[in-house]
CSV table of C-alpha atoms in Angstrom, one decimal:
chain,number,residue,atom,x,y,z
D,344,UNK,CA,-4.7,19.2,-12.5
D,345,UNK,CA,-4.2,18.7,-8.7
D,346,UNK,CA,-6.2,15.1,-9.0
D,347,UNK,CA,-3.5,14.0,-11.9
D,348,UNK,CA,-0.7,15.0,-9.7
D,349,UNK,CA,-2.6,13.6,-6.3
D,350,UNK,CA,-3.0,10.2,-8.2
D,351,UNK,CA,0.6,10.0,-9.5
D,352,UNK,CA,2.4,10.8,-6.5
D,353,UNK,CA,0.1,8.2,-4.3
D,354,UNK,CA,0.5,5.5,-6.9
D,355,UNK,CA,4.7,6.3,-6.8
D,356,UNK,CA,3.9,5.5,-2.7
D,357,UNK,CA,2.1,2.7,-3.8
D,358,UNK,CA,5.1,1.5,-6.0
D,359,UNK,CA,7.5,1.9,-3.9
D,360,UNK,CA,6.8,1.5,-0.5
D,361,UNK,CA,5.5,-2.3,1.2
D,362,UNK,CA,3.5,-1.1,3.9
D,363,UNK,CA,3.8,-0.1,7.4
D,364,UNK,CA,6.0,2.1,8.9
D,365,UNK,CA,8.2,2.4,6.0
D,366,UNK,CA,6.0,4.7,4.2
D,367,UNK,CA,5.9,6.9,5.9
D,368,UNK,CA,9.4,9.1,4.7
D,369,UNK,CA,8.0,7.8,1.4
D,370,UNK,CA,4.7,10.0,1.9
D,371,UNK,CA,7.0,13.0,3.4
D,372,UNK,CA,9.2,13.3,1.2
D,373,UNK,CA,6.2,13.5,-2.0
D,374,UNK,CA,4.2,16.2,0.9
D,375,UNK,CA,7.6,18.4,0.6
D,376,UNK,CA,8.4,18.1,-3.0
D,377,UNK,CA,5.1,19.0,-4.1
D,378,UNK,CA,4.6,21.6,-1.8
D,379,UNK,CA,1.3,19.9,0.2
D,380,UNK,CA,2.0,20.5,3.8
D,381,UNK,CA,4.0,22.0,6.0
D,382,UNK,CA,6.0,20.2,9.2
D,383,UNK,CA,2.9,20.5,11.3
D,384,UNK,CA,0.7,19.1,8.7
D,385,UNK,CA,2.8,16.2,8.4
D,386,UNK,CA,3.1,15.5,12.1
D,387,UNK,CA,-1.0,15.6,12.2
D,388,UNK,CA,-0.9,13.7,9.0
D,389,UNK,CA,1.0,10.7,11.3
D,390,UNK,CA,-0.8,11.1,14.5
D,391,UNK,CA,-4.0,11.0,12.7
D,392,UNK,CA,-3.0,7.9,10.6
D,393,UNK,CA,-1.8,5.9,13.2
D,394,UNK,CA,-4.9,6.6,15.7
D,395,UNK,CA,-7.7,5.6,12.7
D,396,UNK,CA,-8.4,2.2,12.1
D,397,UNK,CA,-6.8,0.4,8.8
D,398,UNK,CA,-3.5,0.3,7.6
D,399,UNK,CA,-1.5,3.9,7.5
D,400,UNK,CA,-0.8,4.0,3.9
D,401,UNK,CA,-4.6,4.2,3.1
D,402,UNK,CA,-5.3,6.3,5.9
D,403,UNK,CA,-2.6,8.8,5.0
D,404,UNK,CA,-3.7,9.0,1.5
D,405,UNK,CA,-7.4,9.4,2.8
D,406,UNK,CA,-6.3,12.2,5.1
D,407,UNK,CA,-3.9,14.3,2.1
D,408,UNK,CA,-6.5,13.7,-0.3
D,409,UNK,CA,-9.1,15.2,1.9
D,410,UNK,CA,-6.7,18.1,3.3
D,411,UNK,CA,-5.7,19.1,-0.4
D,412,UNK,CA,-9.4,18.8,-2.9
D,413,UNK,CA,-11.6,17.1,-0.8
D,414,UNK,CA,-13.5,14.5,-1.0
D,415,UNK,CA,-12.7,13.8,-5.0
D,416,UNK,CA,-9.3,13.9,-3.8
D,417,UNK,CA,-9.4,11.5,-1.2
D,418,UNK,CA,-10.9,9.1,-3.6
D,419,UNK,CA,-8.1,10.1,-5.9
D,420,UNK,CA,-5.5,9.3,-3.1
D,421,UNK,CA,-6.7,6.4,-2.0
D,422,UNK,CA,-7.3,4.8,-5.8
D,423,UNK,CA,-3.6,5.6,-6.4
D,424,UNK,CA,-2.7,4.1,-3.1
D,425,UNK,CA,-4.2,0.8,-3.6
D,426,UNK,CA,-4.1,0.0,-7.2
D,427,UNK,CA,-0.6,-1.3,-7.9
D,428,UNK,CA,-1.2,-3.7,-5.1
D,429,UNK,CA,-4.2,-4.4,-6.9
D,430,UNK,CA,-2.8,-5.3,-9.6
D,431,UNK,CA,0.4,-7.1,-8.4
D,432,UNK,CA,-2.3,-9.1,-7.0
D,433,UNK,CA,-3.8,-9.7,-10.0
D,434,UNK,CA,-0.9,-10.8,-11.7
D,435,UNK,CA,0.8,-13.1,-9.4
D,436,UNK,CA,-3.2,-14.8,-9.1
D,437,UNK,CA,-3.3,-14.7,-13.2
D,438,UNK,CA,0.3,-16.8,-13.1
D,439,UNK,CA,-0.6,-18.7,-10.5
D,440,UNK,CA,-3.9,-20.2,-12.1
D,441,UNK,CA,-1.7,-20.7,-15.6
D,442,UNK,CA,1.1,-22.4,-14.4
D,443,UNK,CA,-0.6,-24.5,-11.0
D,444,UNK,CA,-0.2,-27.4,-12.5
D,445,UNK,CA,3.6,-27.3,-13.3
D,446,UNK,CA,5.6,-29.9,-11.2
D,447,UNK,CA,8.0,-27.1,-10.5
D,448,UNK,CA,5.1,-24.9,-8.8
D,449,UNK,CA,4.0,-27.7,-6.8
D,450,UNK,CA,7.1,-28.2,-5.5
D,451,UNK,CA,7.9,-24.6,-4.7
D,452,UNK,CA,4.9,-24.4,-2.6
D,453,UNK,CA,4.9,-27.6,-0.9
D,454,UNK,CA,8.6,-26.5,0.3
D,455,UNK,CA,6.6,-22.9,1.2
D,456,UNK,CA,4.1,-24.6,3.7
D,457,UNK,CA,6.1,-25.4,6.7
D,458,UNK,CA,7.7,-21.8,6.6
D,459,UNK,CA,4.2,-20.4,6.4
D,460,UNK,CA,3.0,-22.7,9.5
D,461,UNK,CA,6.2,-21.5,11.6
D,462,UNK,CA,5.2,-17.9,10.5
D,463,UNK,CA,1.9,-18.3,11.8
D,464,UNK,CA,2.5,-20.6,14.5
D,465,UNK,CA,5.2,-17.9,15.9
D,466,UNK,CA,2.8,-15.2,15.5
D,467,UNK,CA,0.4,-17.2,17.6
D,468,UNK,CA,2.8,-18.0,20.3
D,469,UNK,CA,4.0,-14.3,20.3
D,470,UNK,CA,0.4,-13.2,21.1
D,471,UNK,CA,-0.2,-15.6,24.1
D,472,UNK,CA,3.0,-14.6,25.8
């Protein structure tokens, strides 16, 4: 029973959260409702996210998953945790390879390009100074 609830409360963080930071009240808030951890718990679960390599969603659910049933449950956790952005992936790559050929897709990405070169340029230039 606790892997069912494990996986539906990490995919909900998967759902609804878009990395970073920002899920982090997300994965408080599910840690408090159900009961997980306490307020310690939670700060460790932050300190050790951010200081492990890989991105803090994954990490967190690692670490609960771990903390609550082991290591079942850290497989649990981080399979909820990934697999909507798996499969928003999925999608968007299905659609894309249906409909590349539409004139109205072309021209949606050829106007995308130069803001995706500034993005990157800017990130470049934001590095070396």
């Amino acid at each position: 029973m606790i892997y069912l609830r494990l996986f539906t409360a990490f995919i909900k963080i998967g759902f609804t959260s878009f990395g970073g930071m920002s899920m982090i009240p997300v994965i408080m808030q599910e840690m408090k409702v159900n009961h997980w951890m306490t307020a310690e718990d939670l700060t460790n679960l932050i300190a050790i996210a951010e200081m492990t390599p890989g991105p803090i969603s994954i990490n967190s659910a690692t670490f609960v998953g771990t903390r609550l049933a082991g290591l079942p449950g850290a497989i649990i956790c981080t399979l909820g945790c990934i697999l909507p952005s798996f499969f928003i992936c999925l999608a968007l790559a299905y659609f894309y390879y249906k409909y590349r050929q539409l004139d109205g897709v072309q021209k949606v990405l050829s106007a995308l390009r130069p803001a995706v070169v500034a993005l990157i340029a800017s990130a470049g230039l934001s590095i070396l100074f």
